[in-house]
CSV table of C-alpha atoms and ligand atoms in Angstrom, one decimal:
chain,number,residue,atom,x,y,z
V,1,MET,CA,7.1,-12.8,-6.6
V,2,ARG,CA,8.9,-9.5,-7.2
V,3,PRO,CA,7.3,-6.6,-5.3
V,4,TYR,CA,5.3,-4.1,-7.3
V,5,LEU,CA,7.3,-1.3,-5.6
V,6,LYS,CA,10.2,-1.2,-3.1
V,7,ILE,CA,10.9,2.0,-1.2
V,8,ARG,CA,13.7,1.6,1.4
V,9,ASN,CA,12.6,-1.5,3.4
V,10,LEU,CA,8.9,-1.2,2.3
V,11,GLU,CA,7.9,-3.8,-0.2
V,12,LEU,CA,4.4,-3.4,-1.8
V,13,LYS,CA,2.8,-6.3,-3.6
V,14,THR,CA,0.3,-4.0,-5.2
V,15,PRO,CA,0.1,-0.2,-5.4
V,16,LEU,CA,-3.0,-0.1,-3.2
V,17,MET,CA,-2.9,1.1,0.4
V,18,LEU,CA,-5.8,1.4,2.8
V,19,ALA,CA,-5.8,5.1,3.9
V,20,SER,CA,-5.5,6.2,7.5
V,21,GLY,CA,-8.6,6.2,9.6
V,22,THR,CA,-10.9,4.5,7.1
V,23,TRP,CA,-10.4,1.0,8.5
V,24,GLY,CA,-9.9,2.2,12.0
V,25,LEU,CA,-7.3,0.0,13.8
V,26,GLY,CA,-8.0,-2.9,11.4
V,27,GLU,CA,-9.9,-5.1,14.0
V,28,ASN,CA,-12.6,-5.9,11.5
V,29,LEU,CA,-10.7,-6.2,8.2
V,30,ASP,CA,-11.0,-10.0,8.3
V,31,LEU,CA,-14.8,-9.9,8.7
V,32,TYR,CA,-15.0,-8.6,5.1
V,33,LEU,CA,-12.0,-10.0,3.3
V,34,THR,CA,-10.3,-13.4,3.5
V,35,LYS,CA,-6.7,-13.6,4.5
V,36,GLU,CA,-5.8,-14.5,0.9
V,37,GLU,CA,-7.7,-11.4,-0.4
V,38,ILE,CA,-6.0,-9.2,2.1
V,39,LYS,CA,-2.5,-10.5,1.2
V,40,SER,CA,-3.0,-10.5,-2.6
V,41,ASN,CA,-4.7,-7.1,-3.0
V,42,ILE,CA,-3.6,-4.8,-0.2
V,43,GLY,CA,-0.1,-3.4,-0.7
V,44,ALA,CA,0.0,-1.8,2.8
V,45,PHE,CA,-2.4,-1.0,5.7
V,46,VAL,CA,-2.1,2.5,7.1
V,47,SER,CA,-3.3,2.8,10.7
V,48,LYS,CA,-5.6,5.4,12.1
V,49,GLY,CA,-3.6,8.3,13.5
V,50,ILE,CA,-1.9,7.3,16.7
V,51,SER,CA,-1.0,9.8,19.3
V,52,ARG,CA,1.3,9.5,22.4
V,53,PHE,CA,-1.6,9.5,24.8
V,54,PRO,CA,-5.3,8.5,24.3
V,55,LYS,CA,-7.5,11.0,22.6
V,56,LYS,CA,-11.3,11.1,23.0
V,57,GLY,CA,-11.9,12.8,19.7
V,58,ASN,CA,-14.7,15.2,18.9
V,59,PRO,CA,-18.3,15.0,20.1
V,60,PRO,CA,-20.9,14.0,17.5
V,61,PRO,CA,-21.8,14.6,14.7
V,62,ARG,CA,-18.5,13.4,13.3
V,63,LEU,CA,-19.5,12.6,9.7
V,64,TYR,CA,-21.6,14.7,7.3
V,65,GLU,CA,-22.3,13.6,3.7
V,66,THR,CA,-22.2,16.1,0.9
V,67,PRO,CA,-22.9,15.6,-2.8
V,68,CYS,CA,-19.9,13.5,-3.9
V,69,GLY,CA,-18.0,13.9,-0.6
V,70,LEU,CA,-17.8,13.2,3.1
V,71,ILE,CA,-16.8,15.7,5.8
V,72,ASN,CA,-15.2,14.0,8.8
V,73,SER,CA,-14.6,15.6,12.1
V,74,ILE,CA,-13.4,12.5,14.1
V,75,GLY,CA,-10.8,14.6,16.1
V,76,LEU,CA,-8.3,11.8,15.9
V,77,GLU,CA,-9.8,9.6,18.5
V,78,ASN,CA,-7.4,6.8,19.3
V,79,PRO,CA,-6.2,4.7,22.3
V,80,GLY,CA,-2.7,6.2,22.4
V,81,LEU,CA,0.7,4.5,21.8
V,82,GLU,CA,0.8,2.0,24.6
V,83,VAL,CA,-2.7,0.6,24.4
V,84,PHE,CA,-2.4,0.5,20.6
V,85,LYS,CA,0.8,-1.6,20.8
V,86,LYS,CA,-0.7,-4.0,23.4
V,87,ASP,CA,-4.3,-4.4,22.2
V,88,TYR,CA,-4.3,-3.7,18.4
V,89,LEU,CA,-0.9,-4.2,16.9
V,90,PRO,CA,-0.8,-8.0,17.2
V,91,LYS,CA,-3.9,-8.4,15.1
V,92,LEU,CA,-2.7,-5.9,12.5
V,93,LEU,CA,0.5,-7.8,12.2
V,94,SER,CA,-1.3,-11.1,11.8
V,95,TYR,CA,-2.6,-9.9,8.3
V,96,GLU,CA,0.9,-10.2,7.0
V,97,VAL,CA,0.7,-7.1,4.8
V,98,PRO,CA,3.1,-4.2,5.3
V,99,LEU,CA,2.0,-2.0,8.1
V,100,ILE,CA,2.5,1.8,8.2
V,101,ILE,CA,1.6,3.7,11.3
V,102,ASN,CA,0.1,7.2,10.8
V,103,LEU,CA,1.4,9.4,13.6
V,104,HIS,CA,-0.4,12.4,15.1
V,105,GLY,CA,1.5,14.9,17.3
V,106,GLU,CA,1.0,18.3,18.7
V,107,GLU,CA,4.7,19.1,18.8
V,108,VAL,CA,7.9,17.8,17.3
V,109,GLU,CA,8.7,15.9,20.6
V,110,ASP,CA,5.4,13.9,20.3
V,111,PHE,CA,6.3,12.6,16.8
V,112,VAL,CA,9.8,11.7,18.0
V,113,ALA,CA,8.5,9.9,21.0
V,114,LEU,CA,6.0,8.0,18.8
V,115,ALA,CA,8.7,7.0,16.3
V,116,GLU,CA,10.9,5.8,19.2
V,117,GLY,CA,7.9,3.9,20.6
V,118,PHE,CA,7.6,1.9,17.4
V,119,LYS,CA,11.3,1.2,16.9
V,120,GLU,CA,11.2,-2.3,18.5
V,121,GLU,CA,7.9,-3.2,16.8
V,122,LYS,CA,7.6,-5.1,13.5
V,123,VAL,CA,6.0,-2.2,11.6
V,124,ASP,CA,7.3,-1.3,8.2
V,125,GLY,CA,7.0,2.4,8.3
V,126,ILE,CA,5.5,5.6,9.6
V,127,GLU,CA,3.5,8.3,8.0
V,128,LEU,CA,3.6,11.8,9.6
V,129,ASN,CA,0.2,13.6,9.5
V,130,ILE,CA,1.3,17.2,9.3
V,131,SER,CA,-2.2,18.6,9.1
V,132,CYS,CA,-2.2,18.8,12.9
V,133,PRO,CA,-1.6,22.1,14.8
V,134,ASN,CA,1.7,22.6,16.4
V,135,VAL,CA,1.0,23.7,20.0
V,136,LYS,CA,4.5,25.2,20.4
V,137,LYS,CA,3.8,27.5,17.4
V,138,GLY,CA,0.5,28.8,18.9
V,139,GLY,CA,-1.6,26.2,17.0
V,140,LEU,CA,-0.3,27.0,13.5
V,141,ALA,CA,-0.6,23.8,11.5
V,142,PHE,CA,2.8,22.1,10.7
V,143,SER,CA,1.6,22.1,7.1
V,144,SER,CA,1.6,25.9,7.0
V,145,ASP,CA,5.1,26.1,8.4
V,146,PRO,CA,7.9,24.9,6.2
V,147,LYS,CA,10.5,25.5,8.9
V,148,GLY,CA,8.5,23.5,11.3
V,149,VAL,CA,8.3,20.6,8.9
V,150,LYS,CA,12.0,20.8,8.3
V,151,THR,CA,12.7,20.5,12.1
V,152,LEU,CA,10.0,17.8,12.4
V,153,VAL,CA,11.5,15.6,9.6
V,154,LYS,CA,15.1,16.1,10.8
V,155,GLU,CA,14.3,15.1,14.4
V,156,VAL,CA,12.2,12.1,13.4
V,157,ARG,CA,14.9,10.9,10.9
V,158,LYS,CA,17.4,10.8,13.8
V,159,VAL,CA,15.5,8.1,15.5
V,160,TRP,CA,13.7,6.3,12.6
V,161,GLU,CA,15.6,4.5,9.9
V,162,ARG,CA,12.8,2.6,8.2
V,163,PHE,CA,10.3,3.9,5.6
V,164,LEU,CA,9.2,7.4,6.4
V,165,ALA,CA,6.4,9.2,4.5
V,166,VAL,CA,5.0,12.7,5.1
V,167,LYS,CA,1.2,13.1,4.4
V,168,LEU,CA,0.9,16.5,2.9
V,169,SER,CA,-2.0,18.8,3.6
V,170,PRO,CA,-3.5,20.0,0.2
V,171,VAL,CA,-3.5,23.6,1.6
V,172,GLY,CA,-0.6,25.8,2.5
V,173,PRO,CA,2.9,26.0,0.9
V,174,VAL,CA,2.6,22.5,-0.5
V,175,TYR,CA,5.4,22.7,-3.1
V,176,GLU,CA,7.9,24.3,-0.7
V,177,ILE,CA,7.1,21.6,2.0
V,178,ALA,CA,7.5,18.8,-0.6
V,179,GLU,CA,10.9,20.1,-1.5
V,180,ILE,CA,11.9,20.3,2.1
V,181,CYS,CA,10.8,16.7,2.6
V,182,GLU,CA,12.9,15.6,-0.3
V,183,LYS,CA,16.0,17.4,1.1
V,184,GLU,CA,15.6,16.0,4.6
V,185,GLY,CA,15.5,12.4,3.6
V,186,VAL,CA,11.8,11.5,3.6
V,187,ASP,CA,11.1,8.4,1.5
V,188,ALA,CA,7.7,9.2,0.0
V,189,LEU,CA,5.0,11.9,0.0
V,190,VAL,CA,1.3,11.0,0.5
V,191,VAL,CA,-0.6,13.5,-1.5
V,192,ALA,CA,-2.9,14.5,0.1
V,193,ASN,CA,-5.0,14.7,3.2
V,194,THR,CA,-8.6,16.0,3.3
V,195,TYR,CA,-9.6,19.6,2.5
V,196,PRO,CA,-10.9,22.0,5.2
V,197,ALA,CA,-14.7,22.2,4.7
V,198,LEU,CA,-17.9,23.1,6.4
V,199,GLY,CA,-21.4,21.6,6.3
V,200,VAL,CA,-24.6,23.3,7.5
V,201,ILE,CA,-26.5,20.8,9.7
V,202,GLY,CA,-29.1,23.3,11.0
V,203,LEU,CA,-30.4,26.5,9.4
V,204,ALA,CA,-32.0,28.2,12.4
V,205,PRO,CA,-30.4,28.1,14.8
V,206,LEU,CA,-27.3,27.8,12.7
V,207,LYS,CA,-25.4,24.5,13.4
V,208,VAL,CA,-22.3,23.6,11.4
V,209,ILE,CA,-19.8,20.8,11.2
V,210,LYS,CA,-16.2,21.7,10.4
V,211,GLY,CA,-13.9,19.0,9.2
V,212,GLY,CA,-12.0,17.5,6.3
V,213,LEU,CA,-13.6,16.8,3.0
V,214,SER,CA,-12.8,13.5,1.2
V,215,GLY,CA,-14.3,11.5,-1.6
V,216,PRO,CA,-14.9,12.0,-5.3
V,217,ALA,CA,-15.4,15.8,-4.8
V,218,ILE,CA,-11.7,16.2,-4.1
V,219,LYS,CA,-10.3,13.9,-6.8
V,220,PRO,CA,-9.7,16.5,-9.5
V,221,LEU,CA,-8.1,18.9,-6.9
V,222,THR,CA,-5.7,16.2,-5.6
V,223,LEU,CA,-5.0,14.8,-9.0
V,224,ARG,CA,-3.7,18.3,-10.0
V,225,LEU,CA,-1.4,18.4,-7.0
V,226,VAL,CA,-0.1,14.9,-7.8
V,227,TYR,CA,0.5,15.8,-11.4
V,228,GLU,CA,2.4,19.0,-10.6
V,229,LEU,CA,4.3,17.6,-7.7
V,230,ALA,CA,5.5,14.7,-9.8
V,231,GLN,CA,7.3,17.2,-12.0
V,232,LYS,CA,8.9,19.0,-9.2
V,233,VAL,CA,10.2,16.3,-6.9
V,234,LYS,CA,11.8,12.9,-7.4
V,235,LEU,CA,10.3,11.4,-4.3
V,236,PRO,CA,7.7,8.7,-4.9
V,237,ILE,CA,4.2,10.1,-4.6
V,238,ILE,CA,1.4,8.1,-3.1
V,239,GLY,CA,-1.9,9.6,-4.3
V,240,SER,CA,-4.9,9.8,-2.0
V,241,GLY,CA,-8.2,11.5,-2.8
V,242,GLY,CA,-11.5,10.3,-4.1
V,243,ILE,CA,-10.4,6.9,-5.6
V,244,LEU,CA,-13.5,4.7,-5.9
V,245,SER,CA,-12.7,2.7,-8.9
V,246,GLY,CA,-9.8,1.0,-10.8
V,247,LYS,CA,-10.0,3.9,-13.4
V,248,ASP,CA,-9.6,6.5,-10.6
V,249,ALA,CA,-6.6,4.6,-9.4
V,250,LEU,CA,-5.1,4.4,-12.8
V,251,GLU,CA,-5.6,8.1,-13.4
V,252,TYR,CA,-3.4,8.8,-10.3
V,253,LEU,CA,-0.7,6.4,-11.6
V,254,VAL,CA,-0.6,8.0,-15.1
V,255,CYS,CA,-0.5,11.4,-13.5
V,256,GLY,CA,2.7,10.5,-11.7
V,257,ALA,CA,1.8,8.6,-8.5
V,258,LYS,CA,3.7,5.4,-7.8
V,259,ALA,CA,1.0,4.0,-5.5
V,260,PHE,CA,-2.3,5.2,-4.1
V,261,GLN,CA,-4.5,5.0,-1.0
V,262,ILE,CA,-8.2,4.4,-0.8
V,263,GLY,CA,-10.2,6.1,2.0
V,264,VAL,CA,-14.0,6.6,1.7
V,265,ALA,CA,-14.2,3.8,-0.8
V,266,ASN,CA,-13.7,1.5,2.2
V,267,LEU,CA,-16.7,3.1,4.0
V,268,ILE,CA,-18.9,2.7,0.9
V,269,ASP,CA,-17.9,-0.9,0.3
V,270,PRO,CA,-15.5,-2.8,2.6
V,271,THR,CA,-14.5,-5.0,-0.3
V,272,SER,CA,-13.5,-2.1,-2.5
V,273,ALA,CA,-9.8,-2.9,-2.4
V,274,VAL,CA,-10.3,-6.2,-4.3
V,275,LYS,CA,-12.6,-4.6,-6.9
V,276,ILE,CA,-10.3,-1.6,-7.5
V,277,ILE,CA,-7.2,-3.8,-8.0
V,278,GLN,CA,-9.1,-6.1,-10.4
V,279,GLU,CA,-10.5,-3.3,-12.4
V,280,MET,CA,-7.2,-1.5,-12.5
V,281,GLU,CA,-5.4,-4.6,-13.8
V,282,GLU,CA,-7.9,-5.1,-16.5
V,283,LEU,CA,-7.6,-1.4,-17.6
V,284,LYS,CA,-3.8,-1.5,-17.5
V,285,LYS,CA,-3.9,-4.5,-19.9
V,286,LYS,CA,-6.5,-2.9,-22.2
V,287,HIS,CA,-4.5,0.3,-22.6
V,288,GLY,CA,-1.1,-1.5,-22.5
V,289,LEU,CA,0.1,0.6,-19.6
V,290,PHE,CA,3.0,0.0,-17.2
V,291,GLY,CA,4.4,-3.1,-19.1
W,1,LIG,C1,-13.4,8.8,8.7
W,1,LIG,C2,-12.1,9.3,8.3
W,1,LIG,C3,-11.0,9.3,9.2
W,1,LIG,C4,-9.7,9.7,8.8
W,1,LIG,N1,-8.7,9.6,9.7
W,1,LIG,C5,-7.4,10.0,9.3
W,1,LIG,C6,-6.3,10.0,10.3
W,1,LIG,O1,-6.5,9.5,11.4
W,1,LIG,N2,-5.1,10.4,9.8
W,1,LIG,C7,-4.9,10.9,8.5
W,1,LIG,O2,-3.8,11.3,8.2
W,1,LIG,N3,-5.9,10.9,7.6
W,1,LIG,C8,-7.2,10.5,8.0
W,1,LIG,N4,-8.2,10.5,7.1
W,1,LIG,C9,-7.9,11.0,5.7
W,1,LIG,C10,-7.8,9.7,4.8
W,1,LIG,O3,-6.7,8.9,5.2
W,1,LIG,C11,-7.6,10.1,3.3
W,1,LIG,O4,-6.4,10.8,3.1
W,1,LIG,C12,-8.7,11.1,2.8
W,1,LIG,O5,-10.0,10.6,3.2
W,1,LIG,C13,-8.7,11.2,1.3
W,1,LIG,O6,-8.9,10.0,0.6
W,1,LIG,P1,-10.4,9.5,0.1
W,1,LIG,O7,-11.0,10.7,-0.7
W,1,LIG,O8,-10.1,8.3,-0.7
W,1,LIG,O9,-11.2,9.2,1.3
W,1,LIG,C14,-9.5,10.1,7.5
W,1,LIG,C15,-10.6,10.1,6.6
W,1,LIG,C16,-11.8,9.7,7.0
W,1,LIG,C17,-13.0,9.7,5.9
């Protein structure tokens, strides 16, 4: 069967990817979906953010529901590169769907070391999470620093020849960074990560949770970014933000995305991937879209 989309070495059977962090490290995917459902509906699995060394993440509360959205403050808890490769990677590879590793670093050297650490593994690609603060720049997020992103992508490209995506933050000089990614040889842009947000957990004394907002609340905001970026850059765009249905997914595709990722949809219903692909295919036929 011809792939739905091929970007460099990455071959997607369907345009649907499971977004970083919303299926953890994939250990439980086969509790909810059969192997056949996984292979025929999921274009690619994106891992939770992996850092060089283990990270404990933030103390609870880590999740806060808002009308139409979810604030998460996980703090990128993960077992670190070596434990991930030894204890989690084999199961993820056994699903036989393309695997993209989401990388989290605090300086350029971390991302380079991570990319090098996956070179000998059978992973299909990496996705750089540039929403993290760059310690060497006093904690300024990579996503606020176009020069920093340029250096980051250049250095990672030197050691990584397979599929390379940058996951943009929706805030900051987004268009400038997208153009830099294009010039520096990135293969695709994931548009976009969560939006900085705050929830009030306690009124008196005041207790708040600060984190990233995802879910239907952000869909119109991210759709606009996708629509406008698709006219500015030639790089394939992978839309991510608030997709809960086949119609949501199709809206991203008609606005210029070549593929899409689902995040909180997985938390609401672990079988969402199958339902979204089915519904999207029916709608495509109904509207005579995409051949
Ligand atoms: C619980 C949770 C954990 C997440 N962890 C990561 C992560 O480790 N790295 C990352 O780049 N994005 C992470 N994200 C962001 C998602 O991958 C996705 O881009 C975002 O939630 C927007 O999509 P959605 O509205 O469909 O959820 C996380 C989101 C949630 C809800």
